[in-house]
């Protein structure tokens, strides 16, 4: 390697200021290349910032790399689930205690909730007749998560346009809202998580029915606590600790359908500076361990896989 | 070969290491491929490799960044790594030199990426948060350097030797 370097390459010599020939290392960066590449970066940034010129390129890249990501994720699932096996004895004990307590509480609730349930059934029937749009869910798995180095919270799921997924559809997990679909390829879709700094979801406080906007506070850490912020439109009302926040839904159910639980209020404070009420929300979904999610599609969507229909049945 | 390595690094980074992410930050394998390429082939090749690798990172799902930001960051990383190589022209760089190169490039690349993000408001993000992510990223990259860099450097050396023989 050293020999190759010290040997002056033919045709690559330059004339220096004193007018004599000077051998040039062919591997050292050339100024023209640097300038060209820097300009290319600037052009790309401008193009992408101003409009969706690069969307077809993104789509093609996704079509090629999506299946590979899907395959690696599937193969690696037994390995990546290893950290979940390790629990300390104390951890398990306290978990059992927690679950027993929760169980007791739930049983109590079940005993006292007959009346509530009957009333709820009535309301449910009412809603069903008033609103004939049922939702179905396309089940899919998360195959890639964007790194925090990119300062964005995005994920790739293994359902794409072939499964009936389109941009601006709601993505949910069993626990609650996950995000919305940004763009799709035939086999994958990119999802903007609600914890992303750019994400805004219309939210409603369950107990007071007050509406507001839930932002990701772009704190990229996992752990689940306080990753969201709720800003209420009505500045006089302060949500209580433990209140549940659900989506209030967008027009034509895109990008968010209504009534999906988002998270729980952990603290609320009124800001004097911009005279608004802000509440910290802990999301129900653990974004550090996202796996099985569902994309909400209109009932009757044709898909290459089984769809969980509005009545909870699996439909092919 | 570089292209294949970059693609493998990228796929592992988003699909495998996301399960081991520490506060969401994963080791930047693509950066390591760029550093290895620049260390064995020089700044010229490093810059081109950095640009292409960064562009792939910008475009491949699940990325949602403005395209060209990672390209710019890794382009500079490739250039910096190439400069490190010029400082150690005698054959294979020493272990400390490699670790120092990876650390510097990791810091420079994530910083440039964060800075462009601040300028473009993509998304608006706090300074403390940026420093934390840069710190953890640096730690990850240095931690995994002994695992990946020797393999990558050997691969490049072998490919170069074969190219010379041909």
Short mmCIF file of C-alpha atoms in Angstrom, two decimals, chain A residues 29 33-34 37-38 41 44-45 147 149-150, chain B residues 2-3 5-7 9-10 13 26-39 42-60 63 65-83 101-116 137 141:
data_model
loop_
_atom_site.label_atom_id
_atom_site.label_comp_id
_atom_site.label_asym_id
_atom_site.label_seq_id
_atom_site.Cartn_x
_atom_site.Cartn_y
_atom_site.Cartn_z
CA UNK A 29 -9.69 14.47 -1.71
CA UNK A 33 -15.34 16.52 -5.96
CA UNK A 34 -15.87 18.12 -2.56
CA UNK A 37 -20.88 16.75 -3.54
CA UNK A 38 -21.58 19.70 -1.22
CA UNK A 41 -26.37 18.00 -0.78
CA UNK A 44 -31.22 17.70 -2.39
CA UNK A 45 -32.10 19.56 0.79
CA UNK A 147 -32.69 5.83 15.22
CA UNK A 149 -29.81 10.19 15.90
CA UNK A 150 -32.23 11.29 13.19
CA UNK B 2 -18.95 -0.62 -0.35
CA UNK B 3 -22.55 -0.34 -1.49
CA UNK B 5 -21.69 -3.10 3.16
CA UNK B 6 -23.59 0.17 3.51
CA UNK B 7 -26.91 -1.53 2.75
CA UNK B 9 -25.18 -1.79 7.89
CA UNK B 10 -28.30 0.28 7.33
CA UNK B 13 -29.16 -0.56 12.20
CA UNK B 26 -28.50 2.98 18.14
CA UNK B 27 -24.91 2.42 16.98
CA UNK B 28 -24.35 4.08 13.62
CA UNK B 29 -23.12 1.14 11.54
CA UNK B 30 -23.32 3.08 8.28
CA UNK B 31 -20.89 5.62 9.72
CA UNK B 32 -18.50 2.80 10.59
CA UNK B 33 -18.56 1.51 7.01
CA UNK B 34 -17.80 5.03 5.76
CA UNK B 35 -14.93 5.43 8.24
CA UNK B 36 -13.48 2.04 7.27
CA UNK B 37 -13.74 2.92 3.58
CA UNK B 38 -12.09 6.29 4.07
CA UNK B 39 -9.33 4.83 6.26
CA UNK B 42 -8.45 7.79 1.34
CA UNK B 43 -10.45 10.97 1.51
CA UNK B 44 -11.57 11.05 -2.11
CA UNK B 45 -13.24 7.64 -1.90
CA UNK B 46 -14.39 8.42 1.66
CA UNK B 47 -16.28 11.52 0.57
CA UNK B 48 -18.06 9.78 -2.29
CA UNK B 49 -18.90 6.78 -0.09
CA UNK B 50 -20.11 9.07 2.69
CA UNK B 51 -22.37 10.96 0.31
CA UNK B 52 -23.96 7.83 -1.17
CA UNK B 53 -24.34 6.12 2.20
CA UNK B 54 -25.89 9.23 3.72
CA UNK B 55 -28.29 9.57 0.81
CA UNK B 56 -29.41 5.98 1.33
CA UNK B 57 -29.96 6.70 5.04
CA UNK B 58 -32.04 9.75 4.08
CA UNK B 59 -34.25 7.84 1.67
CA UNK B 60 -34.63 4.32 3.08
CA UNK B 63 -36.41 7.78 7.54
CA UNK B 65 -35.70 13.51 7.40
CA UNK B 66 -35.19 16.12 4.69
CA UNK B 67 -33.09 14.28 2.09
CA UNK B 68 -29.47 15.40 1.87
CA UNK B 69 -28.93 15.94 5.61
CA UNK B 70 -27.30 12.60 6.39
CA UNK B 71 -25.56 12.81 3.01
CA UNK B 72 -23.91 16.06 4.07
CA UNK B 73 -23.06 14.73 7.55
CA UNK B 74 -21.45 11.51 6.32
CA UNK B 75 -19.70 13.33 3.45
CA UNK B 76 -17.85 15.41 6.02
CA UNK B 77 -17.24 12.31 8.15
CA UNK B 78 -15.65 10.59 5.14
CA UNK B 79 -13.47 13.63 4.53
CA UNK B 80 -12.35 13.78 8.19
CA UNK B 81 -11.55 10.05 8.25
CA UNK B 82 -9.55 10.53 5.05
CA UNK B 83 -7.51 13.22 6.76
CA UNK B 101 -11.25 8.47 14.07
CA UNK B 102 -14.58 6.77 14.80
CA UNK B 103 -15.16 8.98 17.84
CA UNK B 104 -14.36 12.16 15.93
CA UNK B 105 -16.45 11.15 12.92
CA UNK B 106 -19.40 10.11 15.10
CA UNK B 107 -19.31 13.46 16.91
CA UNK B 108 -18.87 15.47 13.71
CA UNK B 109 -21.54 13.60 11.73
CA UNK B 110 -24.27 13.67 14.40
CA UNK B 111 -23.46 17.33 15.16
CA UNK B 112 -23.71 18.37 11.52
CA UNK B 113 -26.93 16.42 11.16
CA UNK B 114 -28.37 18.12 14.26
CA UNK B 115 -27.19 21.55 13.12
CA UNK B 116 -28.84 21.24 9.71
CA UNK B 137 -24.24 7.93 19.91
CA UNK B 141 -19.96 3.89 18.21
#
